[in-house]
């Protein structure tokens, strides 16, 4: 995940010029949620009092931190609590899904300051997406009152496969006109800010680590969108693999009721579920599988019919959960984790079924395990855009820049 560099905004320059100690102090202040003073920072960081005082002074001068009123606490000079200034910096995460482009604005405190969604026009070209992203980022930051000079950068989450080192989107299956697109650098040039690009499922996994701050558990993330993939978090770090393309689970074989082998993707992705539903007589429209927006809209109708009691529509969705349980059980047996997190653009539409039935679908296939939990994503449908923004925050705010991402 190498950075595409545009113009370095004011806040990013201030953070980039800071040394490790400054990043460490800012990270401690951010995590303390207003419950830390200069004295506390010295104890927690191991830095000399004068070093802490100098760093805090710089952070106050740059508007990244604020200092509250003195709080009496026994003898001596009362300490003054320090907290990050949410408006001191921000980052935008952009999730390019073949059906929808989602945007999330994070403030310096890690809070969601704003969100937007835009449909991905059928047949859209890379240059059109770049222009749309630049315009929408400006609209989002402007509507939320964010200072453009405080924008640290843009995190871009895209469908794989990617060339991580060059920031190139290679041959995404649902974007037929996109081949070897240098999207990261094109966007950095157009937007004039640093851009980080990550594969969508890995960005979603980053979101879970960032949102569950302090959590170092191991888990598998099942990503449900126009495509399907899995993310793996081990010891609090996202496992990306050698090339950043880990998690391609769609080609894993499972079986249907007759025992015939089927690709996992054919059992869970919206386009294939719509075809199955039509074969069973469900009243969903015939759609062009190369039109992700039409597929997404038809899938929504399928979900609504199932919720209204259409037995065939319900059967299609239930069988997709069963297939997911069979494949996830194999993965859990391999990597030995204790819970599964599910999220992605489809989550709000299928959450009831997955939360009710996924654990039981996995259980018969697990080896000597009955304690695997299924959890909803903290960010639900917007998990990937949130994770893309968190990557930017992590780049500038984490004492270890790779602390969310494993090799």
mmCIF file with all atom_site columns, C-alpha atoms in Angstrom, residues 138-313:
data_model
loop_
_atom_site.group_PDB
_atom_site.id
_atom_site.type_symbol
_atom_site.label_atom_id
_atom_site.label_alt_id
_atom_site.label_comp_id
_atom_site.label_asym_id
_atom_site.label_entity_id
_atom_site.label_seq_id
_atom_site.pdbx_PDB_ins_code
_atom_site.Cartn_x
_atom_site.Cartn_y
_atom_site.Cartn_z
_atom_site.occupancy
_atom_site.B_iso_or_equiv
_atom_site.pdbx_formal_charge
_atom_site.auth_seq_id
_atom_site.auth_comp_id
_atom_site.auth_asym_id
_atom_site.auth_atom_id
_atom_site.pdbx_PDB_model_num
ATOM 1   C CA . UNK A 1 138 ? -15.119 18.770  -2.133  1.00 0.00 ? 138 UNK A CA 1
ATOM 2   C CA . UNK A 1 139 ? -18.903 18.639  -1.651  1.00 0.00 ? 139 UNK A CA 1
ATOM 3   C CA . UNK A 1 140 ? -18.587 16.411  1.410   1.00 0.00 ? 140 UNK A CA 1
ATOM 4   C CA . UNK A 1 141 ? -15.878 18.391  3.163   1.00 0.00 ? 141 UNK A CA 1
ATOM 5   C CA . UNK A 1 142 ? -17.662 21.650  2.340   1.00 0.00 ? 142 UNK A CA 1
ATOM 6   C CA . UNK A 1 143 ? -21.048 20.497  3.609   1.00 0.00 ? 143 UNK A CA 1
ATOM 7   C CA . UNK A 1 144 ? -19.441 19.308  6.855   1.00 0.00 ? 144 UNK A CA 1
ATOM 8   C CA . UNK A 1 145 ? -17.520 22.549  7.360   1.00 0.00 ? 145 UNK A CA 1
ATOM 9   C CA . UNK A 1 146 ? -14.129 20.852  7.120   1.00 0.00 ? 146 UNK A CA 1
ATOM 10  C CA . UNK A 1 147 ? -11.129 23.020  6.251   1.00 0.00 ? 147 UNK A CA 1
ATOM 11  C CA . UNK A 1 148 ? -9.628  21.796  2.923   1.00 0.00 ? 148 UNK A CA 1
ATOM 12  C CA . UNK A 1 149 ? -6.164  22.594  4.267   1.00 0.00 ? 149 UNK A CA 1
ATOM 13  C CA . UNK A 1 150 ? -6.839  20.133  7.082   1.00 0.00 ? 150 UNK A CA 1
ATOM 14  C CA . UNK A 1 151 ? -7.558  17.218  4.735   1.00 0.00 ? 151 UNK A CA 1
ATOM 15  C CA . UNK A 1 152 ? -4.789  14.679  5.313   1.00 0.00 ? 152 UNK A CA 1
ATOM 16  C CA . UNK A 1 153 ? -5.608  12.717  2.189   1.00 0.00 ? 153 UNK A CA 1
ATOM 17  C CA . UNK A 1 154 ? -7.979  10.306  0.491   1.00 0.00 ? 154 UNK A CA 1
ATOM 18  C CA . UNK A 1 155 ? -8.157  6.589   1.117   1.00 0.00 ? 155 UNK A CA 1
ATOM 19  C CA . UNK A 1 156 ? -9.365  4.662   -1.917  1.00 0.00 ? 156 UNK A CA 1
ATOM 20  C CA . UNK A 1 157 ? -10.824 1.157   -1.549  1.00 0.00 ? 157 UNK A CA 1
ATOM 21  C CA . UNK A 1 158 ? -11.245 -0.733  -4.818  1.00 0.00 ? 158 UNK A CA 1
ATOM 22  C CA . UNK A 1 159 ? -12.172 -4.209  -6.062  1.00 0.00 ? 159 UNK A CA 1
ATOM 23  C CA . UNK A 1 160 ? -9.224  -6.423  -6.832  1.00 0.00 ? 160 UNK A CA 1
ATOM 24  C CA . UNK A 1 161 ? -7.000  -7.473  -8.281  1.00 0.00 ? 161 UNK A CA 1
ATOM 25  C CA . UNK A 1 162 ? -4.594  -4.585  -7.758  1.00 0.00 ? 162 UNK A CA 1
ATOM 26  C CA . UNK A 1 163 ? -0.914  -3.933  -8.367  1.00 0.00 ? 163 UNK A CA 1
ATOM 27  C CA . UNK A 1 164 ? -0.113  -2.669  -4.896  1.00 0.00 ? 164 UNK A CA 1
ATOM 28  C CA . UNK A 1 165 ? 3.312   -1.259  -5.631  1.00 0.00 ? 165 UNK A CA 1
ATOM 29  C CA . UNK A 1 166 ? 2.138   0.873   -8.576  1.00 0.00 ? 166 UNK A CA 1
ATOM 30  C CA . UNK A 1 167 ? -1.327  1.749   -7.290  1.00 0.00 ? 167 UNK A CA 1
ATOM 31  C CA . UNK A 1 168 ? -2.884  0.184   -10.365 1.00 0.00 ? 168 UNK A CA 1
ATOM 32  C CA . UNK A 1 169 ? -6.321  -1.393  -10.650 1.00 0.00 ? 169 UNK A CA 1
ATOM 33  C CA . UNK A 1 170 ? -5.733  -4.404  -12.887 1.00 0.00 ? 170 UNK A CA 1
ATOM 34  C CA . UNK A 1 171 ? -8.801  -6.243  -14.222 1.00 0.00 ? 171 UNK A CA 1
ATOM 35  C CA . UNK A 1 172 ? -11.804 -5.860  -11.873 1.00 0.00 ? 172 UNK A CA 1
ATOM 36  C CA . UNK A 1 173 ? -14.407 -8.356  -13.112 1.00 0.00 ? 173 UNK A CA 1
ATOM 37  C CA . UNK A 1 174 ? -17.423 -6.037  -12.764 1.00 0.00 ? 174 UNK A CA 1
ATOM 38  C CA . UNK A 1 175 ? -15.789 -2.986  -14.390 1.00 0.00 ? 175 UNK A CA 1
ATOM 39  C CA . UNK A 1 176 ? -15.361 -4.167  -17.956 1.00 0.00 ? 176 UNK A CA 1
ATOM 40  C CA . UNK A 1 177 ? -13.630 -1.045  -19.304 1.00 0.00 ? 177 UNK A CA 1
ATOM 41  C CA . UNK A 1 178 ? -11.017 -0.938  -16.572 1.00 0.00 ? 178 UNK A CA 1
ATOM 42  C CA . UNK A 1 179 ? -7.666  -2.532  -17.336 1.00 0.00 ? 179 UNK A CA 1
ATOM 43  C CA . UNK A 1 180 ? -4.339  -1.498  -15.785 1.00 0.00 ? 180 UNK A CA 1
ATOM 44  C CA . UNK A 1 181 ? -5.714  1.814   -14.509 1.00 0.00 ? 181 UNK A CA 1
ATOM 45  C CA . UNK A 1 182 ? -3.208  3.898   -12.458 1.00 0.00 ? 182 UNK A CA 1
ATOM 46  C CA . UNK A 1 183 ? -6.088  5.056   -10.305 1.00 0.00 ? 183 UNK A CA 1
ATOM 47  C CA . UNK A 1 184 ? -4.134  5.986   -7.188  1.00 0.00 ? 184 UNK A CA 1
ATOM 48  C CA . UNK A 1 185 ? -1.779  8.405   -8.929  1.00 0.00 ? 185 UNK A CA 1
ATOM 49  C CA . UNK A 1 186 ? -4.460  9.763   -11.266 1.00 0.00 ? 186 UNK A CA 1
ATOM 50  C CA . UNK A 1 187 ? -6.616  10.646  -8.270  1.00 0.00 ? 187 UNK A CA 1
ATOM 51  C CA . UNK A 1 188 ? -3.705  12.117  -6.311  1.00 0.00 ? 188 UNK A CA 1
ATOM 52  C CA . UNK A 1 189 ? -2.876  14.375  -9.252  1.00 0.00 ? 189 UNK A CA 1
ATOM 53  C CA . UNK A 1 190 ? -6.481  15.459  -9.779  1.00 0.00 ? 190 UNK A CA 1
ATOM 54  C CA . UNK A 1 191 ? -7.320  15.946  -6.090  1.00 0.00 ? 191 UNK A CA 1
ATOM 55  C CA . UNK A 1 192 ? -4.005  17.491  -5.102  1.00 0.00 ? 192 UNK A CA 1
ATOM 56  C CA . UNK A 1 193 ? -3.724  15.471  -1.883  1.00 0.00 ? 193 UNK A CA 1
ATOM 57  C CA . UNK A 1 194 ? -2.027  12.212  -0.876  1.00 0.00 ? 194 UNK A CA 1
ATOM 58  C CA . UNK A 1 195 ? -3.970  9.080   -1.860  1.00 0.00 ? 195 UNK A CA 1
ATOM 59  C CA . UNK A 1 196 ? -3.676  5.597   -0.375  1.00 0.00 ? 196 UNK A CA 1
ATOM 60  C CA . UNK A 1 197 ? -5.223  2.711   -2.311  1.00 0.00 ? 197 UNK A CA 1
ATOM 61  C CA . UNK A 1 198 ? -6.261  -0.608  -0.793  1.00 0.00 ? 198 UNK A CA 1
ATOM 62  C CA . UNK A 1 199 ? -8.266  -3.608  -1.868  1.00 0.00 ? 199 UNK A CA 1
ATOM 63  C CA . UNK A 1 200 ? -11.871 -3.317  -0.685  1.00 0.00 ? 200 UNK A CA 1
ATOM 64  C CA . UNK A 1 201 ? -11.998 -6.305  1.654   1.00 0.00 ? 201 UNK A CA 1
ATOM 65  C CA . UNK A 1 202 ? -8.732  -5.307  3.338   1.00 0.00 ? 202 UNK A CA 1
ATOM 66  C CA . UNK A 1 203 ? -10.020 -1.764  3.837   1.00 0.00 ? 203 UNK A CA 1
ATOM 67  C CA . UNK A 1 204 ? -13.151 -3.240  5.434   1.00 0.00 ? 204 UNK A CA 1
ATOM 68  C CA . UNK A 1 205 ? -10.982 -5.292  7.791   1.00 0.00 ? 205 UNK A CA 1
ATOM 69  C CA . UNK A 1 206 ? -8.999  -2.150  8.676   1.00 0.00 ? 206 UNK A CA 1
ATOM 70  C CA . UNK A 1 207 ? -12.282 -0.470  9.602   1.00 0.00 ? 207 UNK A CA 1
ATOM 71  C CA . UNK A 1 208 ? -13.054 -3.190  12.118  1.00 0.00 ? 208 UNK A CA 1
ATOM 72  C CA . UNK A 1 209 ? -9.613  -2.950  13.721  1.00 0.00 ? 209 UNK A CA 1
ATOM 73  C CA . UNK A 1 210 ? -9.779  0.856   13.855  1.00 0.00 ? 210 UNK A CA 1
ATOM 74  C CA . UNK A 1 211 ? -13.342 0.977   15.171  1.00 0.00 ? 211 UNK A CA 1
ATOM 75  C CA . UNK A 1 212 ? -12.658 -1.719  17.782  1.00 0.00 ? 212 UNK A CA 1
ATOM 76  C CA . UNK A 1 213 ? -9.584  0.156   18.988  1.00 0.00 ? 213 UNK A CA 1
ATOM 77  C CA . UNK A 1 214 ? -7.450  -1.828  21.365  1.00 0.00 ? 214 UNK A CA 1
ATOM 78  C CA . UNK A 1 215 ? -8.873  -5.114  20.083  1.00 0.00 ? 215 UNK A CA 1
ATOM 79  C CA . UNK A 1 216 ? -6.140  -7.583  19.169  1.00 0.00 ? 216 UNK A CA 1
ATOM 80  C CA . UNK A 1 217 ? -8.360  -10.555 18.560  1.00 0.00 ? 217 UNK A CA 1
ATOM 81  C CA . UNK A 1 218 ? -8.087  -12.778 15.529  1.00 0.00 ? 218 UNK A CA 1
ATOM 82  C CA . UNK A 1 219 ? -11.078 -12.870 13.205  1.00 0.00 ? 219 UNK A CA 1
ATOM 83  C CA . UNK A 1 220 ? -12.290 -13.457 9.679   1.00 0.00 ? 220 UNK A CA 1
ATOM 84  C CA . UNK A 1 221 ? -14.290 -10.767 7.913   1.00 0.00 ? 221 UNK A CA 1
ATOM 85  C CA . UNK A 1 222 ? -16.842 -11.829 5.313   1.00 0.00 ? 222 UNK A CA 1
ATOM 86  C CA . UNK A 1 223 ? -17.294 -9.022  2.789   1.00 0.00 ? 223 UNK A CA 1
ATOM 87  C CA . UNK A 1 224 ? -20.602 -8.962  0.920   1.00 0.00 ? 224 UNK A CA 1
ATOM 88  C CA . UNK A 1 225 ? -20.917 -6.567  -2.005  1.00 0.00 ? 225 UNK A CA 1
ATOM 89  C CA . UNK A 1 226 ? -21.095 -6.815  -5.756  1.00 0.00 ? 226 UNK A CA 1
ATOM 90  C CA . UNK A 1 227 ? -18.511 -9.532  -5.153  1.00 0.00 ? 227 UNK A CA 1
ATOM 91  C CA . UNK A 1 228 ? -17.594 -11.652 -2.148  1.00 0.00 ? 228 UNK A CA 1
ATOM 92  C CA . UNK A 1 229 ? -14.260 -11.901 -0.331  1.00 0.00 ? 229 UNK A CA 1
ATOM 93  C CA . UNK A 1 230 ? -12.771 -12.547 3.094   1.00 0.00 ? 230 UNK A CA 1
ATOM 94  C CA . UNK A 1 231 ? -10.393 -10.479 5.166   1.00 0.00 ? 231 UNK A CA 1
ATOM 95  C CA . UNK A 1 232 ? -8.168  -11.945 7.849   1.00 0.00 ? 232 UNK A CA 1
ATOM 96  C CA . UNK A 1 233 ? -7.081  -10.132 11.005  1.00 0.00 ? 233 UNK A CA 1
ATOM 97  C CA . UNK A 1 234 ? -4.394  -11.753 13.149  1.00 0.00 ? 234 UNK A CA 1
ATOM 98  C CA . UNK A 1 235 ? -3.134  -10.103 16.321  1.00 0.00 ? 235 UNK A CA 1
ATOM 99  C CA . UNK A 1 236 ? -4.875  -6.859  15.430  1.00 0.00 ? 236 UNK A CA 1
ATOM 100 C CA . UNK A 1 237 ? -3.237  -6.609  11.999  1.00 0.00 ? 237 UNK A CA 1
ATOM 101 C CA . UNK A 1 238 ? -4.862  -7.093  8.614   1.00 0.00 ? 238 UNK A CA 1
ATOM 102 C CA . UNK A 1 239 ? -3.209  -9.849  6.632   1.00 0.00 ? 239 UNK A CA 1
ATOM 103 C CA . UNK A 1 240 ? -2.881  -8.604  3.048   1.00 0.00 ? 240 UNK A CA 1
ATOM 104 C CA . UNK A 1 241 ? -0.711  -11.328 1.541   1.00 0.00 ? 241 UNK A CA 1
ATOM 105 C CA . UNK A 1 242 ? 2.327   -10.865 -0.681  1.00 0.00 ? 242 UNK A CA 1
ATOM 106 C CA . UNK A 1 243 ? 0.654   -8.647  -3.277  1.00 0.00 ? 243 UNK A CA 1
ATOM 107 C CA . UNK A 1 244 ? -2.208  -7.114  -1.279  1.00 0.00 ? 244 UNK A CA 1
ATOM 108 C CA . UNK A 1 245 ? -4.737  -9.381  -2.992  1.00 0.00 ? 245 UNK A CA 1
ATOM 109 C CA . UNK A 1 246 ? -5.516  -11.872 -0.244  1.00 0.00 ? 246 UNK A CA 1
ATOM 110 C CA . UNK A 1 247 ? -9.095  -12.919 0.427   1.00 0.00 ? 247 UNK A CA 1
ATOM 111 C CA . UNK A 1 248 ? -10.187 -14.069 -3.041  1.00 0.00 ? 248 UNK A CA 1
ATOM 112 C CA . UNK A 1 249 ? -12.495 -16.788 -1.814  1.00 0.00 ? 249 UNK A CA 1
ATOM 113 C CA . UNK A 1 250 ? -15.095 -16.671 -4.578  1.00 0.00 ? 250 UNK A CA 1
ATOM 114 C CA . UNK A 1 251 ? -13.489 -19.532 -6.493  1.00 0.00 ? 251 UNK A CA 1
ATOM 115 C CA . UNK A 1 252 ? -13.586 -21.967 -3.565  1.00 0.00 ? 252 UNK A CA 1
ATOM 116 C CA . UNK A 1 253 ? -15.815 -24.926 -4.401  1.00 0.00 ? 253 UNK A CA 1
ATOM 117 C CA . UNK A 1 254 ? -18.906 -25.822 -2.435  1.00 0.00 ? 254 UNK A CA 1
ATOM 118 C CA . UNK A 1 255 ? -21.856 -28.049 -3.380  1.00 0.00 ? 255 UNK A CA 1
ATOM 119 C CA . UNK A 1 256 ? -25.540 -27.644 -4.054  1.00 0.00 ? 256 UNK A CA 1
ATOM 120 C CA . UNK A 1 257 ? -28.294 -29.881 -2.665  1.00 0.00 ? 257 UNK A CA 1
ATOM 121 C CA . UNK A 1 258 ? -27.522 -32.583 -5.235  1.00 0.00 ? 258 UNK A CA 1
ATOM 122 C CA . UNK A 1 259 ? -23.834 -32.607 -4.375  1.00 0.00 ? 259 UNK A CA 1
ATOM 123 C CA . UNK A 1 260 ? -22.778 -30.912 -7.623  1.00 0.00 ? 260 UNK A CA 1
ATOM 124 C CA . UNK A 1 261 ? -19.754 -28.641 -7.199  1.00 0.00 ? 261 UNK A CA 1
ATOM 125 C CA . UNK A 1 262 ? -20.314 -24.897 -7.461  1.00 0.00 ? 262 UNK A CA 1
ATOM 126 C CA . UNK A 1 263 ? -18.066 -21.891 -6.999  1.00 0.00 ? 263 UNK A CA 1
ATOM 127 C CA . UNK A 1 264 ? -18.775 -20.099 -3.731  1.00 0.00 ? 264 UNK A CA 1
ATOM 128 C CA . UNK A 1 265 ? -19.320 -16.814 -5.592  1.00 0.00 ? 265 UNK A CA 1
ATOM 129 C CA . UNK A 1 266 ? -22.113 -18.448 -7.597  1.00 0.00 ? 266 UNK A CA 1
ATOM 130 C CA . UNK A 1 267 ? -23.955 -19.122 -4.354  1.00 0.00 ? 267 UNK A CA 1
ATOM 131 C CA . UNK A 1 268 ? -23.744 -15.662 -2.779  1.00 0.00 ? 268 UNK A CA 1
ATOM 132 C CA . UNK A 1 269 ? -23.188 -12.769 -5.181  1.00 0.00 ? 269 UNK A CA 1
ATOM 133 C CA . UNK A 1 270 ? -26.306 -10.808 -6.191  1.00 0.00 ? 270 UNK A CA 1
ATOM 134 C CA . UNK A 1 271 ? -26.226 -11.470 -9.932  1.00 0.00 ? 271 UNK A CA 1
ATOM 135 C CA . UNK A 1 272 ? -26.207 -15.230 -9.490  1.00 0.00 ? 272 UNK A CA 1
ATOM 136 C CA . UNK A 1 273 ? -28.847 -15.147 -6.757  1.00 0.00 ? 273 UNK A CA 1
ATOM 137 C CA . UNK A 1 274 ? -31.165 -13.233 -9.074  1.00 0.00 ? 274 UNK A CA 1
ATOM 138 C CA . UNK A 1 275 ? -30.707 -15.899 -11.769 1.00 0.00 ? 275 UNK A CA 1
ATOM 139 C CA . UNK A 1 276 ? -31.492 -18.638 -9.238  1.00 0.00 ? 276 UNK A CA 1
ATOM 140 C CA . UNK A 1 277 ? -34.555 -16.753 -8.067  1.00 0.00 ? 277 UNK A CA 1
ATOM 141 C CA . UNK A 1 278 ? -35.890 -16.370 -11.595 1.00 0.00 ? 278 UNK A CA 1
ATOM 142 C CA . UNK A 1 279 ? -35.436 -20.101 -12.202 1.00 0.00 ? 279 UNK A CA 1
ATOM 143 C CA . UNK A 1 280 ? -37.669 -20.685 -9.160  1.00 0.00 ? 280 UNK A CA 1
ATOM 144 C CA . UNK A 1 281 ? -40.292 -18.307 -10.483 1.00 0.00 ? 281 UNK A CA 1
ATOM 145 C CA . UNK A 1 282 ? -39.569 -15.386 -8.178  1.00 0.00 ? 282 UNK A CA 1
ATOM 146 C CA . UNK A 1 283 ? -40.845 -12.082 -9.566  1.00 0.00 ? 283 UNK A CA 1
ATOM 147 C CA . UNK A 1 284 ? -37.517 -10.324 -10.010 1.00 0.00 ? 284 UNK A CA 1
ATOM 148 C CA . UNK A 1 285 ? -36.484 -8.648  -13.267 1.00 0.00 ? 285 UNK A CA 1
ATOM 149 C CA . UNK A 1 286 ? -34.073 -10.160 -15.741 1.00 0.00 ? 286 UNK A CA 1
ATOM 150 C CA . UNK A 1 287 ? -30.938 -8.054  -15.637 1.00 0.00 ? 287 UNK A CA 1
ATOM 151 C CA . UNK A 1 288 ? -27.716 -7.686  -17.572 1.00 0.00 ? 288 UNK A CA 1
ATOM 152 C CA . UNK A 1 289 ? -25.023 -9.207  -15.314 1.00 0.00 ? 289 UNK A CA 1
ATOM 153 C CA . UNK A 1 290 ? -22.625 -6.537  -16.576 1.00 0.00 ? 290 UNK A CA 1
ATOM 154 C CA . UNK A 1 291 ? -24.879 -3.769  -15.213 1.00 0.00 ? 291 UNK A CA 1
ATOM 155 C CA . UNK A 1 292 ? -24.042 -3.707  -11.475 1.00 0.00 ? 292 UNK A CA 1
ATOM 156 C CA . UNK A 1 293 ? -26.598 -1.003  -10.700 1.00 0.00 ? 293 UNK A CA 1
ATOM 157 C CA . UNK A 1 294 ? -29.462 -2.972  -12.253 1.00 0.00 ? 294 UNK A CA 1
ATOM 158 C CA . UNK A 1 295 ? -28.263 -6.096  -10.450 1.00 0.00 ? 295 UNK A CA 1
ATOM 159 C CA . UNK A 1 296 ? -28.166 -4.226  -7.144  1.00 0.00 ? 296 UNK A CA 1
ATOM 160 C CA . UNK A 1 297 ? -31.696 -2.918  -7.596  1.00 0.00 ? 297 UNK A CA 1
ATOM 161 C CA . UNK A 1 298 ? -33.007 -6.369  -8.524  1.00 0.00 ? 298 UNK A CA 1
ATOM 162 C CA . UNK A 1 299 ? -31.294 -7.847  -5.479  1.00 0.00 ? 299 UNK A CA 1
ATOM 163 C CA . UNK A 1 300 ? -33.058 -5.324  -3.272  1.00 0.00 ? 300 UNK A CA 1
ATOM 164 C CA . UNK A 1 301 ? -36.376 -6.507  -4.731  1.00 0.00 ? 301 UNK A CA 1
ATOM 165 C CA . UNK A 1 302 ? -35.410 -10.129 -4.020  1.00 0.00 ? 302 UNK A CA 1
ATOM 166 C CA . UNK A 1 303 ? -34.708 -9.278  -0.385  1.00 0.00 ? 303 UNK A CA 1
ATOM 167 C CA . UNK A 1 304 ? -38.001 -7.403  -0.018  1.00 0.00 ? 304 UNK A CA 1
ATOM 168 C CA . UNK A 1 305 ? -39.952 -10.332 -1.485  1.00 0.00 ? 305 UNK A CA 1
ATOM 169 C CA . UNK A 1 306 ? -38.263 -12.701 0.960   1.00 0.00 ? 306 UNK A CA 1
ATOM 170 C CA . UNK A 1 307 ? -39.115 -10.369 3.844   1.00 0.00 ? 307 UNK A CA 1
ATOM 171 C CA . UNK A 1 308 ? -42.748 -10.346 2.686   1.00 0.00 ? 308 UNK A CA 1
ATOM 172 C CA . UNK A 1 309 ? -42.880 -14.129 2.914   1.00 0.00 ? 309 UNK A CA 1
ATOM 173 C CA . UNK A 1 310 ? -42.145 -15.281 -0.656  1.00 0.00 ? 310 UNK A CA 1
ATOM 174 C CA . UNK A 1 311 ? -40.917 -18.841 0.057   1.00 0.00 ? 311 UNK A CA 1
ATOM 175 C CA . UNK A 1 312 ? -38.802 -19.189 -3.078  1.00 0.00 ? 312 UNK A CA 1
ATOM 176 C CA . UNK A 1 313 ? -37.083 -15.838 -2.496  1.00 0.00 ? 313 UNK A CA 1
#
